[in-house]
XYZ file of C-alpha atoms in Angstrom:
299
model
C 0.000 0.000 0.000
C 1.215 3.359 -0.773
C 1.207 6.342 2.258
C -0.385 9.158 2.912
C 2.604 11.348 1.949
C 2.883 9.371 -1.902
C -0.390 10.675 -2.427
C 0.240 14.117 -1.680
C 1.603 15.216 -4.399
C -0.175 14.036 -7.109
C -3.335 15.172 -5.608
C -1.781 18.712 -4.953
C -0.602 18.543 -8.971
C -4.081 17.885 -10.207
C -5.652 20.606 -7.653
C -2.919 22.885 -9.447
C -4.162 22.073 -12.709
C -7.877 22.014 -12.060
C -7.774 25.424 -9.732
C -5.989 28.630 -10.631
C -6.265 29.925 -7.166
C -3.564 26.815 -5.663
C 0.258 27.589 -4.765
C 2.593 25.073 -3.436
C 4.777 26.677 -0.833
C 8.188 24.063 -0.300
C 11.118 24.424 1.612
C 13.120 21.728 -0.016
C 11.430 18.896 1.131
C 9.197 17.026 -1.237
C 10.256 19.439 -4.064
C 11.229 16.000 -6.320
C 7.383 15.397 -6.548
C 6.742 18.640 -7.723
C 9.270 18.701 -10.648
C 6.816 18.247 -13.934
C 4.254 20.903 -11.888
C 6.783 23.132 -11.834
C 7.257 22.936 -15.102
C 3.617 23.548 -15.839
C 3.240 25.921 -13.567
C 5.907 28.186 -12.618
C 4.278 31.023 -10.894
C 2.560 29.097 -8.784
C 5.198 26.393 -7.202
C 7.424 28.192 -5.283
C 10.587 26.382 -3.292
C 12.255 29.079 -0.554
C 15.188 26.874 0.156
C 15.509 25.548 4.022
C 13.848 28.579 5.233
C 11.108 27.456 7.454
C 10.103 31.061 9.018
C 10.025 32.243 5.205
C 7.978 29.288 3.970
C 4.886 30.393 5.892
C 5.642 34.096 5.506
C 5.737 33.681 1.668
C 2.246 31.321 1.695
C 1.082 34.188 3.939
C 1.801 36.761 1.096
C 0.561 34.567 -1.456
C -3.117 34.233 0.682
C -3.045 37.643 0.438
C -3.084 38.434 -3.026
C -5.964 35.595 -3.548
C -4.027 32.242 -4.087
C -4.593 28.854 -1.968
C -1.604 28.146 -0.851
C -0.503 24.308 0.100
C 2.308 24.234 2.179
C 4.599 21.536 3.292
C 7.372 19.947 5.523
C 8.120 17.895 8.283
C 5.462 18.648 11.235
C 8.927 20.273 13.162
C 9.313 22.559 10.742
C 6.367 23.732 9.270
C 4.260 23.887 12.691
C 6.975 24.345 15.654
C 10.013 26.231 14.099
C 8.028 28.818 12.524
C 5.615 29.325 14.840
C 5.774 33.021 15.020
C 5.074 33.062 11.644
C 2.073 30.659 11.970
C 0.898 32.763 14.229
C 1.427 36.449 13.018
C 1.624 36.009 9.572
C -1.414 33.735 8.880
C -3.429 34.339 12.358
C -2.674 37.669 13.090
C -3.331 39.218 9.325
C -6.355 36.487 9.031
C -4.891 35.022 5.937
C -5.730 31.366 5.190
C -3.209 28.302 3.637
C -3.228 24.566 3.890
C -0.167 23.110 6.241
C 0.766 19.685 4.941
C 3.015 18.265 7.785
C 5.064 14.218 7.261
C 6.479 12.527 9.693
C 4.057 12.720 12.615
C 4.910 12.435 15.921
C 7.860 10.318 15.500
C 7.890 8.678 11.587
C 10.788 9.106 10.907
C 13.112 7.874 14.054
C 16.765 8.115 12.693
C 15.739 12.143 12.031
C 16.555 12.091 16.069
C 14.401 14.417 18.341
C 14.830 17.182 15.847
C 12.235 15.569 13.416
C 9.709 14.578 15.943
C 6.829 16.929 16.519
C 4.172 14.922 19.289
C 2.965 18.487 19.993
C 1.961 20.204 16.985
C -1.773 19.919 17.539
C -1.625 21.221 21.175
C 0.782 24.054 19.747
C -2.026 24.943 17.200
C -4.333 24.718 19.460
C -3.290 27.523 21.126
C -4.501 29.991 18.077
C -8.088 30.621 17.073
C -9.538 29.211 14.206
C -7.890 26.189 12.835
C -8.910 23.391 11.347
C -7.309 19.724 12.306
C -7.121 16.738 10.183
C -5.753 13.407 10.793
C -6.382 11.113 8.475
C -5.970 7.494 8.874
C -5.203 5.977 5.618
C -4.102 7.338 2.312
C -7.513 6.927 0.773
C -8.715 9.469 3.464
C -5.800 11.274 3.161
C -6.586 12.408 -0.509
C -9.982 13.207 0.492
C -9.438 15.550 3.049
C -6.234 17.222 0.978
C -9.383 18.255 -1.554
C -11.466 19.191 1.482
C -9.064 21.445 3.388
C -7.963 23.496 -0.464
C -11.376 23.951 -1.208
C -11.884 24.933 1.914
C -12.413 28.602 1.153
C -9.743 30.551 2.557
C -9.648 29.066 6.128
C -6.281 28.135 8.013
C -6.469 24.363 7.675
C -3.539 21.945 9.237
C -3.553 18.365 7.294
C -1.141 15.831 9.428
C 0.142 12.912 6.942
C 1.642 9.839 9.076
C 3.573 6.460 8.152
C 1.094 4.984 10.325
C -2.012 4.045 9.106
C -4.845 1.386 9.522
C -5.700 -1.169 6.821
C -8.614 -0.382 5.600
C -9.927 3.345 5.012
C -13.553 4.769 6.366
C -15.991 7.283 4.955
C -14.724 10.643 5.939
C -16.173 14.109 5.271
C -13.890 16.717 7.180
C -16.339 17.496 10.124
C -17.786 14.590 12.107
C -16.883 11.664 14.054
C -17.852 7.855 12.836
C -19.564 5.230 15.119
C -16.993 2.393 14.310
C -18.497 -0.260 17.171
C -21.069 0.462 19.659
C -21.294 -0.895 23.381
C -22.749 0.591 26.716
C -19.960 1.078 29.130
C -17.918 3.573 28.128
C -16.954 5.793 24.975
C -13.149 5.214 23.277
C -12.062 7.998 20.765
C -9.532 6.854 17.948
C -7.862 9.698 16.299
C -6.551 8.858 12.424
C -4.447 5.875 12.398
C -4.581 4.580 15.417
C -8.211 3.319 15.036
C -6.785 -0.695 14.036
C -4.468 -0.588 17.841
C -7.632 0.713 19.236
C -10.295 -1.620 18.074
C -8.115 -4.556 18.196
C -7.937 -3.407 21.750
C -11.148 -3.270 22.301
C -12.329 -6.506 20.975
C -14.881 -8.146 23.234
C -14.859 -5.104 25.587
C -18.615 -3.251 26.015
C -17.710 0.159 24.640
C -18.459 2.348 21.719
C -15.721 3.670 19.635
C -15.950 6.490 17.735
C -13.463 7.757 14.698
C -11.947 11.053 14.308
C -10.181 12.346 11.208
C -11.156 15.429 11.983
C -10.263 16.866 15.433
C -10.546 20.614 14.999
C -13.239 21.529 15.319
C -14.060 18.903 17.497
C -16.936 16.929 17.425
C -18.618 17.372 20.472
C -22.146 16.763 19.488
C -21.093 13.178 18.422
C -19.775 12.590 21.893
C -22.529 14.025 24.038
C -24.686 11.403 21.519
C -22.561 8.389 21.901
C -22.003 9.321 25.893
C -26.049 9.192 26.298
C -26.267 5.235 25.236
C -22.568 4.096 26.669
C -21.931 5.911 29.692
C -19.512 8.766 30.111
C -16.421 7.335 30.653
C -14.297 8.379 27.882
C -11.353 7.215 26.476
C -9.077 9.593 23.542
C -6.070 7.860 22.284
C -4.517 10.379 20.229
C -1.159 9.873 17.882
C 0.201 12.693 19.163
C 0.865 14.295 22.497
C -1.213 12.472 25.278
C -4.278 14.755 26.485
C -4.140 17.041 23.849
C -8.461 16.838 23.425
C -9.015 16.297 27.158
C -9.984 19.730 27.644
C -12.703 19.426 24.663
C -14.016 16.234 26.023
C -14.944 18.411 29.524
C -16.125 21.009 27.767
C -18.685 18.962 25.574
C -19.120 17.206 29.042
C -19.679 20.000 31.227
C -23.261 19.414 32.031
C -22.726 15.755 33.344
C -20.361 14.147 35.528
C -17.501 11.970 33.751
C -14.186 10.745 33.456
C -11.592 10.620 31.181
C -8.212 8.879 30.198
C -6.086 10.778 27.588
C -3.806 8.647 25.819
C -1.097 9.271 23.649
C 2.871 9.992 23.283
C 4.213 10.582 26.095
C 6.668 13.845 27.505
C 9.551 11.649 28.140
C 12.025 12.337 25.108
C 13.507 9.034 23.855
C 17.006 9.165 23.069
C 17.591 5.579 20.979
C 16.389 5.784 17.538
C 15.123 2.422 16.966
C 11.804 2.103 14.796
C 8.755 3.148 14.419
C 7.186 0.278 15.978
C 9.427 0.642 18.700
C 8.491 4.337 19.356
C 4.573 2.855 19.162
C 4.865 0.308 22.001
C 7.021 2.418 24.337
C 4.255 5.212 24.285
C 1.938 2.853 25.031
C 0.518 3.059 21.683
C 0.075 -0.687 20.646
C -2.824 -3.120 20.574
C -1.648 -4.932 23.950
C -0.701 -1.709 26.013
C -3.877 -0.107 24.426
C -6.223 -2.618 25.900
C -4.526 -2.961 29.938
C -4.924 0.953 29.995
C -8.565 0.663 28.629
C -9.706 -2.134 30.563
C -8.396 -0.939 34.063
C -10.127 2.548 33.267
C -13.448 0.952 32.355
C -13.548 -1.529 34.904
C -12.475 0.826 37.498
């Protein structure tokens, strides 16, 4: 199966041709996809060199003067490194682009710390307006791509991921899915963690629900499932661990509830190892997954 990241840039090439209004903003990385829409469109791909802070400046400028700009890099760089940017130029001056992160929380391990970005959703989340996608397989991956360009001109964050599940679900860039439904408790998957989660769930009395959306987050889907399975509620999150706990209490407010945020942990790791490795230490895996679950529900 191909990733999310090989379809990036032919969808992003075919939104080029099909929509004068699309840039491509690049700062080196993933410029080797671009090379034959460059050539057709030359005004409109644009590679600043490995100049994060200018990357989003320029797409900033570009949003400006009426473009769509797409806008990509490794989650480090394109959401933590120039975050002033993010911030100012986009926030502050209410101009909209697409940020296409790789690498996830920890994709690429032999990067070293440097190209690991577990908080880059609770980072956003501390600006207004943003939209949060996580998809959890390619096929969803090109669908929300197409949802966040034509997206008006909103600020829209798309995170791409090695990880993904086998098999891809119906997603339409707002709501969350009813994968399995059960009456003790309420488990959120977030993009590609959904196969750990149900696998981890399997033969437990819980509803799980789907996100590939997280921002803005779904709270009406919650308050639903929460009515018919209790409100104990489990996230388990690829990214930093507890990053949607404070949307769960808000949708929550009215009622009394728990929850259990899971996700990568604080704790830098400093051996490279693999992916998989970097999965089970955080907890992240089928087995871990369903000791943490069970001991919350049952408790």
């Amino acid at each position: 199966m191909d990733t999310m990241r090989d379809r990036f840039a032919p969808v992003v090439t075919r939104l080029l041709d099909e929509d004068p209004r699309v840039a491509v903003v690049l700062a080196e990385i993933g410029k080797d996809g671009f090379t034959e829409a460059l050539r057709r469109h030359p005004d409109r791909v644009v590679n600043v060199g490995i100049r994060e802070q200018l990357l989003v400046g320029a797409a900033a400028g570009m949003a400006l003067t009426g473009l769509r700009p797409v806008v990509h890099t490794f989650a480090s760089f394109l959401v933590e490194r120039p975050f002033e940017q993010v911030k100012l130029d986009l926030g502050h001056q209410g101009a909209g682009a697409v940020l296409v992160s790789a690498a996830a929380s920890f994709d690429w391990p032999a990067g070293g710390y440097t190209h690991m970005a577990p908080g880059d959703v609770a980072l956003l989340d501390t600006l207004d307006g943003w939209t949060v996608h996580v998809p959890g397989h390619p096929d969803e991956a090109e669908t929300l791509l197409r949802h966040a360009v034509a997206a008006g001109d909103d600020k829209v964050y798309v995170r791409l991921s090695l990880q993904s599940n086998a098999h891809p679900l119906p997603v339409d860039g707002e709501r969350f899915r009813t994968v399995r439904e059960g009456r003790s408790a309420v488990v959120v998957a977030v993009g590609p963690v959904l196969e750990a989660v149900l696998a981890a769930t399997e033969g437990l009395d819980v509803t799980v629900l789907y996100a590939a959306t997280v921002r803005p987050f779904d709270a009406a889907a919650l308050r639903r499932a929460t009515g018919t399975a209790g409100t104990d509620v489990v996230l388990v999150e690829p990214y930093l661990a507890g990053t949607s706990v404070a949307r769960v209490n808000d949708a929550l407010a009215d009622v009394p509830h728990r929850v259990l945020g899971l996700g990568v942990g604080r704790r830098e790791l400093r051996r490279y190892g693999q992916l998989e490795e970097h999965v089970a230490a955080h907890g992240l895996d089928a087995t871990s997954l369903r000791e943490r679950i069970a001991g919350f529900v049952s408790g």
